[in-house]
PDB file of C-alpha atoms in Angstrom:
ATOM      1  CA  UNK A  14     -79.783-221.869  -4.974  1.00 70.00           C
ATOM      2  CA  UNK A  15     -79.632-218.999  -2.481  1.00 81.00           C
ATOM      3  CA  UNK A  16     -81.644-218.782   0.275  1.00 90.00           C
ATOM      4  CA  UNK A  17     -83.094-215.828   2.101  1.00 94.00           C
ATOM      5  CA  UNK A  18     -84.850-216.905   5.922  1.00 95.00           C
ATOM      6  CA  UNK A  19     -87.264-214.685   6.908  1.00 96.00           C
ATOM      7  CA  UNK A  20     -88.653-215.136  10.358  1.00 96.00           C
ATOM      8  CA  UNK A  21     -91.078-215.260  11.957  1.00 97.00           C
ATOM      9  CA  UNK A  22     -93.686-216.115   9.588  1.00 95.00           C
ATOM     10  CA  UNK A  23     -96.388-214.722  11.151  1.00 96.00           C
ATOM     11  CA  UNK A  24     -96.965-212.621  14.565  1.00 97.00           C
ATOM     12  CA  UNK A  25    -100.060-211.022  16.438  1.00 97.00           C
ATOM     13  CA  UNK A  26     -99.725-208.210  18.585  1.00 95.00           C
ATOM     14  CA  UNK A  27    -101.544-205.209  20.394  1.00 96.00           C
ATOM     15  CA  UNK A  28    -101.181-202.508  19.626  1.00 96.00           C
ATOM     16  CA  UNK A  29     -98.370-199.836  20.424  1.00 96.00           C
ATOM     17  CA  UNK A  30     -95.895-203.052  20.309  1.00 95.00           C
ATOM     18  CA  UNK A  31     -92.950-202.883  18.671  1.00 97.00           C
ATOM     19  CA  UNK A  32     -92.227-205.903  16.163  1.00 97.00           C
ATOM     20  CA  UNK A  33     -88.886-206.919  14.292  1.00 97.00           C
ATOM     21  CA  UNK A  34     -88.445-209.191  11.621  1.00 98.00           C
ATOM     22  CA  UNK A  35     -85.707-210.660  10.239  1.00 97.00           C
ATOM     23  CA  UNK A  36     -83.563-211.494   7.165  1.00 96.00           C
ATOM     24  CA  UNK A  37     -80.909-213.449   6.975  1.00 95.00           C
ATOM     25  CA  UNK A  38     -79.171-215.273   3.320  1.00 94.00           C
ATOM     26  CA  UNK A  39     -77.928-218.300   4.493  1.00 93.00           C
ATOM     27  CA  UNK A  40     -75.024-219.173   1.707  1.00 89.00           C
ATOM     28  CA  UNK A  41     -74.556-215.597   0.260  1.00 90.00           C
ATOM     29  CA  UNK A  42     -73.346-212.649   1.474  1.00 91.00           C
ATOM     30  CA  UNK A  43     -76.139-209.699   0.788  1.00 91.00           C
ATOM     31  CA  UNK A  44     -74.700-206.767   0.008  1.00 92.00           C
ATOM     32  CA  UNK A  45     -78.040-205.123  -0.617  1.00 93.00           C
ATOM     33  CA  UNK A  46     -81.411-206.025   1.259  1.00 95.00           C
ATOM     34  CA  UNK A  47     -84.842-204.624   0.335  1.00 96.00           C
ATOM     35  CA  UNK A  48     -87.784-204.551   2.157  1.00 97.00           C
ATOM     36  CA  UNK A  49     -91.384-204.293   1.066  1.00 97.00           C
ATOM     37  CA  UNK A  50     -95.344-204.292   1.971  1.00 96.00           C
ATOM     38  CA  UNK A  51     -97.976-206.365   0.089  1.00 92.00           C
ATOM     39  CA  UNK A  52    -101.749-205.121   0.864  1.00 85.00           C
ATOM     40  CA  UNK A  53    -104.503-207.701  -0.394  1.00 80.00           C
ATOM     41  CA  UNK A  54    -104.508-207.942  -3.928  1.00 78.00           C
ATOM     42  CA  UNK A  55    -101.838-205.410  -4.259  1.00 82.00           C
ATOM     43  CA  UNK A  56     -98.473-205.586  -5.833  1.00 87.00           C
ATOM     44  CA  UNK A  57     -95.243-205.285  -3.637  1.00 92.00           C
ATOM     45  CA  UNK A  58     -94.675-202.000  -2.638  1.00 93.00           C
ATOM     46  CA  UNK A  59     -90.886-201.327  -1.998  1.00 94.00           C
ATOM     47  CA  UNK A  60     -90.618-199.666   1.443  1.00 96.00           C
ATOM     48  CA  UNK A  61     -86.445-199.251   1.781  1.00 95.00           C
ATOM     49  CA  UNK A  62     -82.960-200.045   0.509  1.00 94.00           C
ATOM     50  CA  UNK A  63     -80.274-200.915   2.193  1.00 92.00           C
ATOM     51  CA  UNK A  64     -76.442-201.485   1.738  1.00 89.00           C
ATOM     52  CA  UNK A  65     -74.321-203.150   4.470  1.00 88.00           C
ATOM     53  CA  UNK A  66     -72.893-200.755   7.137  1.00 85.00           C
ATOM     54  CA  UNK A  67     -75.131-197.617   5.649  1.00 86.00           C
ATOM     55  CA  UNK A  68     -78.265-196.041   6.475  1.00 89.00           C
ATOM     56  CA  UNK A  69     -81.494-197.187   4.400  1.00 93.00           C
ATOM     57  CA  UNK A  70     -82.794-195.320   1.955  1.00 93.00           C
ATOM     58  CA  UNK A  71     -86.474-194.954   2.304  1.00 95.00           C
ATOM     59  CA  UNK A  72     -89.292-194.386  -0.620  1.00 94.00           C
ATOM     60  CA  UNK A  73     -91.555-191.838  -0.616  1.00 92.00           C
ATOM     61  CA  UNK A  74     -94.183-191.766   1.630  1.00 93.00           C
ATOM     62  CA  UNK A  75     -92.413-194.515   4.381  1.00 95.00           C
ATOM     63  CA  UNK A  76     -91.862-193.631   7.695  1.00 95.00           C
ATOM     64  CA  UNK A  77     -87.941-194.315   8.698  1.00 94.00           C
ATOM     65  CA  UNK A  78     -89.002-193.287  12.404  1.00 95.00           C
ATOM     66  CA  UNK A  79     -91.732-196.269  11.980  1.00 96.00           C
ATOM     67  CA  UNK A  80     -89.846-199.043  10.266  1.00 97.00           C
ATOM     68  CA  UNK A  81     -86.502-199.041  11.428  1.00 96.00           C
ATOM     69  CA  UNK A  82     -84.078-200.520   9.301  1.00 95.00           C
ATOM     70  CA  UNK A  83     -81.135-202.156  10.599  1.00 92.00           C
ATOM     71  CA  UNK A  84     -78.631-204.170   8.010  1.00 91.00           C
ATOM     72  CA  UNK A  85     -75.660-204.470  10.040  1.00 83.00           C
ATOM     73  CA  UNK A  86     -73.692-207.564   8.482  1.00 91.00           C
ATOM     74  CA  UNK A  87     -73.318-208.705   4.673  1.00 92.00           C
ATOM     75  CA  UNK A  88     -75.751-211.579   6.196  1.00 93.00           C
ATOM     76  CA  UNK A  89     -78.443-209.999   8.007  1.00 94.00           C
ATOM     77  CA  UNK A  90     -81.286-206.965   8.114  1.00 95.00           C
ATOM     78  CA  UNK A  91     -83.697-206.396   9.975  1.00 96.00           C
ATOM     79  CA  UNK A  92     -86.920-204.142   9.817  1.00 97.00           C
ATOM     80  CA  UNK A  93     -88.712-203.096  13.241  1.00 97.00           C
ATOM     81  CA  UNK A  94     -92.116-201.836  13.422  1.00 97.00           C
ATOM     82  CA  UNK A  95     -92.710-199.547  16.214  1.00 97.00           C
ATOM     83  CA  UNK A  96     -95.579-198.128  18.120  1.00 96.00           C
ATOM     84  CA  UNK A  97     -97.053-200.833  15.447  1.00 96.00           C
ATOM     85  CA  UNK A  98    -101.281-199.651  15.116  1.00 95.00           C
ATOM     86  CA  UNK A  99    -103.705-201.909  13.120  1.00 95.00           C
ATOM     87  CA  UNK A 100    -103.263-199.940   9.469  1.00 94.00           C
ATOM     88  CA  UNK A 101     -99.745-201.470   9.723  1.00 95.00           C
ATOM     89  CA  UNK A 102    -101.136-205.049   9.555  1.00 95.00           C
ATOM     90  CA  UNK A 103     -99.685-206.240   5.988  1.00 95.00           C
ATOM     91  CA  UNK A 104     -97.442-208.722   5.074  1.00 95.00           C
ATOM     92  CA  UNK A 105     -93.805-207.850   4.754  1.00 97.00           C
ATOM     93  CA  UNK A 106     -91.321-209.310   2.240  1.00 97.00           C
ATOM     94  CA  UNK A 107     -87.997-209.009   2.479  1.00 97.00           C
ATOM     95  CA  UNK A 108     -85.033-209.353  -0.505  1.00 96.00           C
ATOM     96  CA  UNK A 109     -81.488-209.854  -0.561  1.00 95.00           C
ATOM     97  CA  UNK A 110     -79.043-209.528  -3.383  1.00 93.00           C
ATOM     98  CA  UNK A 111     -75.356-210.040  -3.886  1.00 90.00           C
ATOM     99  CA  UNK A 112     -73.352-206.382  -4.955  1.00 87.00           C
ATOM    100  CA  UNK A 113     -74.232-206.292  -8.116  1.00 86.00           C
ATOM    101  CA  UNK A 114     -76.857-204.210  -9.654  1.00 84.00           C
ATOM    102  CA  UNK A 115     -77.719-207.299 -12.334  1.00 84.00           C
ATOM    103  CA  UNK A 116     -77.565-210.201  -9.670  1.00 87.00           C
ATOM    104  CA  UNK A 117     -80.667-211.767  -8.954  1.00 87.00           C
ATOM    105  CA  UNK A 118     -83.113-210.847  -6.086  1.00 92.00           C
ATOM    106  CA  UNK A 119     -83.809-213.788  -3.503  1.00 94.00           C
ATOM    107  CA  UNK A 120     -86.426-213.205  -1.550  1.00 95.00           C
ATOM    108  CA  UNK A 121     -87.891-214.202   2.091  1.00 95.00           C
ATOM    109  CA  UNK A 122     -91.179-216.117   2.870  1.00 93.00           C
ATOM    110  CA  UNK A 123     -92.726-213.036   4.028  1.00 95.00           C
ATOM    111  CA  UNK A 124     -93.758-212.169   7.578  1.00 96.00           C
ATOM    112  CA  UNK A 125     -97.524-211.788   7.965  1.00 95.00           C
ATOM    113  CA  UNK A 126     -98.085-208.883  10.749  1.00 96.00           C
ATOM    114  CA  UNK A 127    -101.414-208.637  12.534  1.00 96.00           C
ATOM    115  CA  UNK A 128    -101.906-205.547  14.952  1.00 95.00           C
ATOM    116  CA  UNK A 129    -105.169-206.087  17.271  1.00 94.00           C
TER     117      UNK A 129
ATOM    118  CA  UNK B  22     -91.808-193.185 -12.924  1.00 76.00           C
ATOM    119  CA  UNK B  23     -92.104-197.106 -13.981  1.00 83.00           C
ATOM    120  CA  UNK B  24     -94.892-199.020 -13.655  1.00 91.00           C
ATOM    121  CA  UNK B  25     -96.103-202.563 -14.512  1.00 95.00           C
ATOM    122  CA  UNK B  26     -99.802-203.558 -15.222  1.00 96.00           C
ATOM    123  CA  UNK B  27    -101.038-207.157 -14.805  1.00 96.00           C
ATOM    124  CA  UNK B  28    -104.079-207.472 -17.183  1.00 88.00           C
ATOM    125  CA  UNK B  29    -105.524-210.246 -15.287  1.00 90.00           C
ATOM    126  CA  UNK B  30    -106.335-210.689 -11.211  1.00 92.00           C
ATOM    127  CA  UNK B  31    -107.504-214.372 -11.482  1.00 96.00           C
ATOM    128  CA  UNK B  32    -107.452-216.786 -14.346  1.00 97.00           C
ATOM    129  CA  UNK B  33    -108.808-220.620 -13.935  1.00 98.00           C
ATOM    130  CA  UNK B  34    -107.775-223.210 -16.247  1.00 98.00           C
ATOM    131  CA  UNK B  35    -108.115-226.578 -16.659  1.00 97.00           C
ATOM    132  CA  UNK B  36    -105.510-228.869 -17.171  1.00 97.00           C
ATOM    133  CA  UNK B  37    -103.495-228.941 -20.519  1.00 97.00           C
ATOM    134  CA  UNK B  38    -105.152-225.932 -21.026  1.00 98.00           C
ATOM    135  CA  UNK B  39    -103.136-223.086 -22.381  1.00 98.00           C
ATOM    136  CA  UNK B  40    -101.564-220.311 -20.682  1.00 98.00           C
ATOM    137  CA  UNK B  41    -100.815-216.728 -21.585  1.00 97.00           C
ATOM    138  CA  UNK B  42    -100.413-213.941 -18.854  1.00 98.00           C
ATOM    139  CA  UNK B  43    -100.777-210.288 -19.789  1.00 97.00           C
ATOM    140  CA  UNK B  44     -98.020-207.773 -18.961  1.00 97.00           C
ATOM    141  CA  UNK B  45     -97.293-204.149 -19.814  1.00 97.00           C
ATOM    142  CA  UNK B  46     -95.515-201.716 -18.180  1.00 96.00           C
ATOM    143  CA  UNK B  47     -94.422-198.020 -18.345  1.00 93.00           C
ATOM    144  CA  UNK B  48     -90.890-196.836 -18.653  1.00 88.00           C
ATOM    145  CA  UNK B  49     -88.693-194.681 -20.886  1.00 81.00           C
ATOM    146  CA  UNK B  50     -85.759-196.208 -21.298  1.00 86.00           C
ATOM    147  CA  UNK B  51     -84.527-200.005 -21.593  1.00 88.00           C
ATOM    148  CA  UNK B  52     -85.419-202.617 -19.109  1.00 91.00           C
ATOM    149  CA  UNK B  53     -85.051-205.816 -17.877  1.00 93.00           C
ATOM    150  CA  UNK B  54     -88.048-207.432 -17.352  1.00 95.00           C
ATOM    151  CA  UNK B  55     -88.794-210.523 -14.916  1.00 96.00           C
ATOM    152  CA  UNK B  56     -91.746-212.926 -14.353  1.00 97.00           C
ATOM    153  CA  UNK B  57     -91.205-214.088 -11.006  1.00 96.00           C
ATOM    154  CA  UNK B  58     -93.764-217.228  -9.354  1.00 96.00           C
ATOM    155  CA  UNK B  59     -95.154-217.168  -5.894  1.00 93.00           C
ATOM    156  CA  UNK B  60     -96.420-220.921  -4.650  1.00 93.00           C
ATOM    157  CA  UNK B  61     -98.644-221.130  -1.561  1.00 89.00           C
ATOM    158  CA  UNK B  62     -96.813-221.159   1.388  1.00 85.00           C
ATOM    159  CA  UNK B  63     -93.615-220.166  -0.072  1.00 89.00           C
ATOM    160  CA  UNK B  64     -91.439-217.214  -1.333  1.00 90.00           C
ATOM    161  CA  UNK B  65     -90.972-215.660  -4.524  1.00 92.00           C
ATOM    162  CA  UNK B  66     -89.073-217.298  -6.965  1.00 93.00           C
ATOM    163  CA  UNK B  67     -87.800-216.067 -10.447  1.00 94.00           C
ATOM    164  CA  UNK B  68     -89.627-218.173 -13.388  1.00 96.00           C
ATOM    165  CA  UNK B  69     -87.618-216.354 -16.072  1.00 96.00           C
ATOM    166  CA  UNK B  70     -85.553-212.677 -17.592  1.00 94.00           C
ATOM    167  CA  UNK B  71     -84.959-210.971 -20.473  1.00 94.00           C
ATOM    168  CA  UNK B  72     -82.263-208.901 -20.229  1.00 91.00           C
ATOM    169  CA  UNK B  73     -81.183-208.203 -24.344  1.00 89.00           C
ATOM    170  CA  UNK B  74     -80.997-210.782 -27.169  1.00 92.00           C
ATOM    171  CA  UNK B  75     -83.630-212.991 -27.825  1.00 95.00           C
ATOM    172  CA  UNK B  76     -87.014-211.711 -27.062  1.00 96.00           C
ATOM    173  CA  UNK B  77     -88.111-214.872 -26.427  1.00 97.00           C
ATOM    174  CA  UNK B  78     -86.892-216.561 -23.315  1.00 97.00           C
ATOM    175  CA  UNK B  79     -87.708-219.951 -22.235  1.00 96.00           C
ATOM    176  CA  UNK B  80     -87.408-220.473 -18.147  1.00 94.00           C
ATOM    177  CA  UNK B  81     -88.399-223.347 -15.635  1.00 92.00           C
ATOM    178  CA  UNK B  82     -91.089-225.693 -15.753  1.00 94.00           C
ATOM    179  CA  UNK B  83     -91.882-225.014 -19.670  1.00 96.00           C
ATOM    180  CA  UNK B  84     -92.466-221.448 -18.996  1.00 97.00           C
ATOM    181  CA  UNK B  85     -91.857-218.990 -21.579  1.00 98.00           C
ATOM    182  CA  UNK B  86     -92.083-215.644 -22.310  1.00 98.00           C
ATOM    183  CA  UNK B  87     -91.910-212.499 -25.253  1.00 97.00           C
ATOM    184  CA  UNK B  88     -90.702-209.434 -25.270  1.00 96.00           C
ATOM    185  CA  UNK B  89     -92.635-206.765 -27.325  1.00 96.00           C
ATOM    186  CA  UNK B  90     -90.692-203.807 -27.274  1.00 93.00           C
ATOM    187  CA  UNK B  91     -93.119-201.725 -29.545  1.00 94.00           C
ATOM    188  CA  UNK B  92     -96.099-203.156 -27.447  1.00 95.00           C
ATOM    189  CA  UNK B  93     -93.980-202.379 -23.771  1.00 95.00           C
ATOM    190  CA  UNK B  94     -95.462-206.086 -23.264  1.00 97.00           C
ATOM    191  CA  UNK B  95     -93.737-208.949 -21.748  1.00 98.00           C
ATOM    192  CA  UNK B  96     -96.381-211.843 -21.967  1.00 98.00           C
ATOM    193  CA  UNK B  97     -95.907-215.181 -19.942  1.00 98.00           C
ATOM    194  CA  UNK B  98     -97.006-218.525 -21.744  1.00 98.00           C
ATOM    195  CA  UNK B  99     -97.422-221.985 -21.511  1.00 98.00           C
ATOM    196  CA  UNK B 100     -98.600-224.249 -24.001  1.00 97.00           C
ATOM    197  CA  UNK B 101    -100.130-226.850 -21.394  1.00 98.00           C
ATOM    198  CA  UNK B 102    -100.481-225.784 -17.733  1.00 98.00           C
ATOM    199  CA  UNK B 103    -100.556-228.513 -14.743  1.00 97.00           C
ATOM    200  CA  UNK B 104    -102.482-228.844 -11.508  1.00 97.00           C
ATOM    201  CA  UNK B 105     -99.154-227.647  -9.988  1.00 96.00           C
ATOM    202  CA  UNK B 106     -98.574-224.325 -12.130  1.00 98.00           C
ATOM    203  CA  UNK B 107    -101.481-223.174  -9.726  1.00 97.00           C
ATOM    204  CA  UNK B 108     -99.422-220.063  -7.717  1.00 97.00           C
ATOM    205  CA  UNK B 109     -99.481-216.176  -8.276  1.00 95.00           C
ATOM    206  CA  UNK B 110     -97.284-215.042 -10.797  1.00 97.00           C
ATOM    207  CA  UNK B 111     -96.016-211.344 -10.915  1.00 97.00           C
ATOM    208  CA  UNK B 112     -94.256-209.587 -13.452  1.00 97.00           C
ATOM    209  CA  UNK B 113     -91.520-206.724 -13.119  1.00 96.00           C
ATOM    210  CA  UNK B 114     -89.196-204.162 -14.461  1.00 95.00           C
ATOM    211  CA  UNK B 115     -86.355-202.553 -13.998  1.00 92.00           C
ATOM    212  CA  UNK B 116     -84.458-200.043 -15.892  1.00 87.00           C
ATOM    213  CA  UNK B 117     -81.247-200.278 -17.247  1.00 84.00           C
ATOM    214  CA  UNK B 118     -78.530-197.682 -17.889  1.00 80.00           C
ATOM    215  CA  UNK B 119     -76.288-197.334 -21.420  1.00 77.00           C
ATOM    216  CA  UNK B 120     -73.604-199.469 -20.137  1.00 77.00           C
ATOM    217  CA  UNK B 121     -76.340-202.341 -19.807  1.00 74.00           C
ATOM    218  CA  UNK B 122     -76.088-202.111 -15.999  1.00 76.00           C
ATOM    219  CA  UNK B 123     -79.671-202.385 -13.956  1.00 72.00           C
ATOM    220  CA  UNK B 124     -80.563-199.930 -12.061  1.00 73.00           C
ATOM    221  CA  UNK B 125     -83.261-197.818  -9.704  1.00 76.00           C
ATOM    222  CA  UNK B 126     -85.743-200.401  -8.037  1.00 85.00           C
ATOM    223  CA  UNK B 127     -87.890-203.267  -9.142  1.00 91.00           C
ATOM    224  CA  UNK B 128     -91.273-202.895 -10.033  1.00 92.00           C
ATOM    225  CA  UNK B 129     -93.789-205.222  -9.604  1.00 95.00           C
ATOM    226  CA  UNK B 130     -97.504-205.513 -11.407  1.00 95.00           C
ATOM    227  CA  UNK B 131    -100.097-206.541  -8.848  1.00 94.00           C
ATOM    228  CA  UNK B 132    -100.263-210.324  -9.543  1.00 95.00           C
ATOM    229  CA  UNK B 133    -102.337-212.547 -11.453  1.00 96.00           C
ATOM    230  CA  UNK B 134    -103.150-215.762  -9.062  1.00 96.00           C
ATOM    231  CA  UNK B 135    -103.305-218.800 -11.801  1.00 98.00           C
ATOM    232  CA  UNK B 136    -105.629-221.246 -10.277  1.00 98.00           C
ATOM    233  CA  UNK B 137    -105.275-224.697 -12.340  1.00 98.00           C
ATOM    234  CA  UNK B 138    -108.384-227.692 -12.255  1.00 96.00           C
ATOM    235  CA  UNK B 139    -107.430-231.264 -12.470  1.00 92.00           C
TER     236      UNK B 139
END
């Protein structure tokens, strides 16, 4: 089946750092990536959209100057928290789907972010 | 807006016991509806969909599922669940247009972590 790596798994940082994480589909070609946030006991929360070679498009109430969003090849996105402060510890899920609306949704390990 | 509501933040069975997983959700229109499972350590992965047809769908590992459409319910079941069913399981919509084409984002319910007992 398709496979979406999501790295690195976990990270711990101060604060004020600047953190990406990464998405890549190894045998598919992602036309559209999505990225979300899962608090404790919390659904997933979708943060952004985005289509190869196009700006994201961010939900309401998400920072774009905060989580950059870069999806730059059919294969690869990648999300960058910066100036990252402790109420952005969360974990971070990423999704990848083919250019269809009803293709499936293959999604990442996650990415566990810690901000001391 | 949509929205999805998990009746159920942690159920504990014991093995062979059954299974039944509450989900509603809020939408106007027609969905698709998911169930997707989340095993420790690793990423989501979709159990099973209804997109039209049968409101009954049968996915992996014996899983199966009903769509209510007068009760906006999509219910997950299993008649006998296994030491290795143990994972979170969420449910989610998404709404589809008249052409039958998804569309807008998918929404999750917050999870219902199925612990299983040998």
């Amino acid at each position: 089946g398709a496979v979406v790596s999501q790295h690195p798994s976990r990270v711990i940082c101060k604060s004020g750092t600047s953190v990406k994480i990464e998405c890549r589909s190894l045998d598919f070609q992602a036309t559209t990536m999505f990225w979300y946030r899962q608090f404790p006991k919390q659904s997933l929360m979708l943060m952004a959209t985005s289509n190869e070679g196009s700006k994201a498009t961010y939900e309401q109430g998400v920072e774009k100057d905060k989580f950059l969003i870069n999806h730059a090849s059919l294969t690869l996105s990648t999300l960058t928290v910066t100036s990252a402060h402790p109420e952005d510890s969360s974990f971070y899920i990423c999704s990848a789907r083919g250019p269809h609306s009803n293709q499936p949704q293959h999604f990442g390990d996650g990415t566990r972010l810690s901000i001391l | 807006a949509q929205s999805v509501s998990q009746h159920n933040h942690h159920v504990i069975l014991s093995e062979a016991a059954s299974l039944e997983l509450g989900c509603n959700y809020s939408y106007g229109g027609t969905v698709n509806l998911f169930w997707y499972v989340q095993y420790p350590g690793q990423h989501l992965q979709l159990l099973l969909k209804y997109f039209s047809g049968d409101p009954l769908v049968k996915g992996i590992k014996g899983f199966e599922a009903e769509f209510i459409k007068s009760k906006f319910s999509f219910n997950l079941r299993k008649p006998s669940v296994q030491w290795s069913d143990t994972a979170e399981y969420f449910c989610a919509v998404k709404g589809v247009d008249a052409g039958g084409t998804s569309y807008g984002k998918l929404t999750f319910g917050q999870g219902t972590i199925l612990t299983v007992h040998p």
